[in-house]
Coordinates of C-alpha atoms in Angstrom, one line a residue:
M1 CA 12.8 9.9 -1.8
L2 CA 10.5 11.0 1.0
S3 CA 8.4 7.8 0.8
R4 CA 11.5 5.7 1.3
Y5 CA 12.4 7.7 4.4
A6 CA 8.8 7.5 5.6
R7 CA 8.8 3.7 5.2
R8 CA 12.0 3.3 7.0
A9 CA 10.8 5.6 9.8
C10 CA 7.6 3.7 10.1
S11 CA 9.5 0.4 10.3
M12 CA 11.8 1.9 13.0
S13 CA 8.7 3.1 14.8
L14 CA 7.2 -0.4 14.9
V15 CA 10.5 -1.9 16.2
K16 CA 10.8 0.9 18.8
A17 CA 7.2 0.3 20.0
A18 CA 7.4 -3.5 20.0
D19 CA 10.9 -3.8 21.6
H20 CA 10.7 -0.7 23.8
C21 CA 14.1 0.5 22.5
T22 CA 15.7 3.7 21.4
W23 CA 15.6 5.0 17.8
E24 CA 19.2 4.0 17.4
E25 CA 18.6 0.5 18.5
A26 CA 15.5 0.2 16.2
A27 CA 17.6 1.5 13.3
S28 CA 20.4 -1.1 14.0
A29 CA 17.8 -3.9 14.2
L30 CA 16.8 -3.0 10.6
D31 CA 20.4 -2.6 9.4
I32 CA 20.0 1.2 9.1
P33 CA 23.0 3.2 10.4
P34 CA 21.9 4.5 13.8
V35 CA 22.8 8.1 13.1
S36 CA 20.8 8.1 9.9
G37 CA 17.9 6.3 11.6
R38 CA 17.8 9.0 14.4
A39 CA 17.8 11.8 11.8
M40 CA 15.0 10.2 9.8
A41 CA 13.0 9.7 13.0
N42 CA 13.5 13.3 14.0
K43 CA 12.2 14.5 10.7
V44 CA 9.1 12.2 10.7
V45 CA 8.3 13.1 14.4
S46 CA 8.6 16.8 13.6
L47 CA 6.3 16.4 10.6
L48 CA 3.7 14.4 12.6
N49 CA 3.8 17.0 15.3
A50 CA 3.5 19.9 12.8
L51 CA 0.5 18.2 11.1
G52 CA -1.1 17.4 14.5
T53 CA -1.2 13.7 13.7
A54 CA 1.4 12.4 16.2
D55 CA -1.2 11.0 18.6
R56 CA -3.2 9.3 15.9
F57 CA 0.0 7.8 14.4
D58 CA 1.1 6.5 17.9
A59 CA -2.3 4.9 18.6
T60 CA -2.3 3.2 15.1
L61 CA 1.2 2.0 15.7
R62 CA 0.4 0.5 19.0
D63 CA -2.7 -1.2 17.5
I64 CA -0.5 -2.7 14.8
V65 CA 2.1 -3.9 17.4
A66 CA -0.8 -5.6 19.4
R67 CA -2.2 -7.3 16.3
V68 CA 1.1 -8.6 15.2
A69 CA 1.9 -9.9 18.7
R70 CA -1.4 -11.8 18.7
R71 CA -0.5 -13.5 15.4
G72 CA 2.2 -15.7 16.9
S73 CA 5.1 -16.9 14.8
L74 CA 6.6 -14.1 12.9
V75 CA 8.9 -14.0 9.9
D76 CA 12.4 -12.7 10.8
Y77 CA 13.1 -10.6 7.7
G78 CA 16.5 -9.5 9.1
M79 CA 17.6 -13.1 9.3
R80 CA 16.2 -13.8 5.8
R81 CA 18.1 -10.8 4.5
R82 CA 21.4 -12.0 6.1
A83 CA 20.8 -15.5 4.9
L84 CA 20.3 -14.3 1.3
A85 CA 23.1 -11.7 1.3
G86 CA 25.4 -13.9 -0.7
F87 CA 22.7 -15.1 -3.1
T88 CA 23.7 -15.1 -6.7
V89 CA 21.7 -15.2 -9.9
I90 CA 20.7 -18.7 -11.0
E91 CA 21.1 -19.4 -14.7
W92 CA 17.9 -20.1 -16.7
E93 CA 18.7 -23.8 -17.4
E94 CA 19.6 -24.5 -13.8
W95 CA 16.4 -22.7 -12.6
R96 CA 14.3 -24.7 -15.1
E97 CA 15.8 -28.0 -13.8
M98 CA 15.2 -27.0 -10.2
C99 CA 11.6 -26.2 -11.0
R100 CA 11.1 -29.5 -12.8
G101 CA 12.5 -31.3 -9.8
V102 CA 9.6 -30.0 -7.7
G103 CA 6.9 -30.4 -10.3
V104 CA 6.8 -26.9 -11.7
H105 CA 7.2 -26.6 -15.5
L106 CA 8.2 -23.3 -16.9
A107 CA 6.9 -22.7 -20.4
F108 CA 9.3 -19.9 -21.4
R109 CA 12.0 -17.7 -20.0
G110 CA 10.4 -15.3 -17.6
G111 CA 7.3 -17.4 -17.3
R112 CA 5.9 -18.7 -14.1

């Protein structure tokens, strides 16, 4: 459970650092309820301060933001999530036909 909160808080930290926004805005950008995002951020910031690692975390975060910014075209995972929100399971036979159509032949169900 803690690792899920830590991942979300790290994601919010990246958004906050990259977009110069509030915790609530960062949470909203990631489809996390703003109040929950703020609570998670408070817990993580308190923990980092208690461990004496807040400055190192901040420096590492800013380094990551700079490296990502230099990469150029980025994947918009929020847009991808929204686009696939209504996705439904494709039946095996239909999937196999779709794969054949692009030259991929599946040997057995669950195969690649």
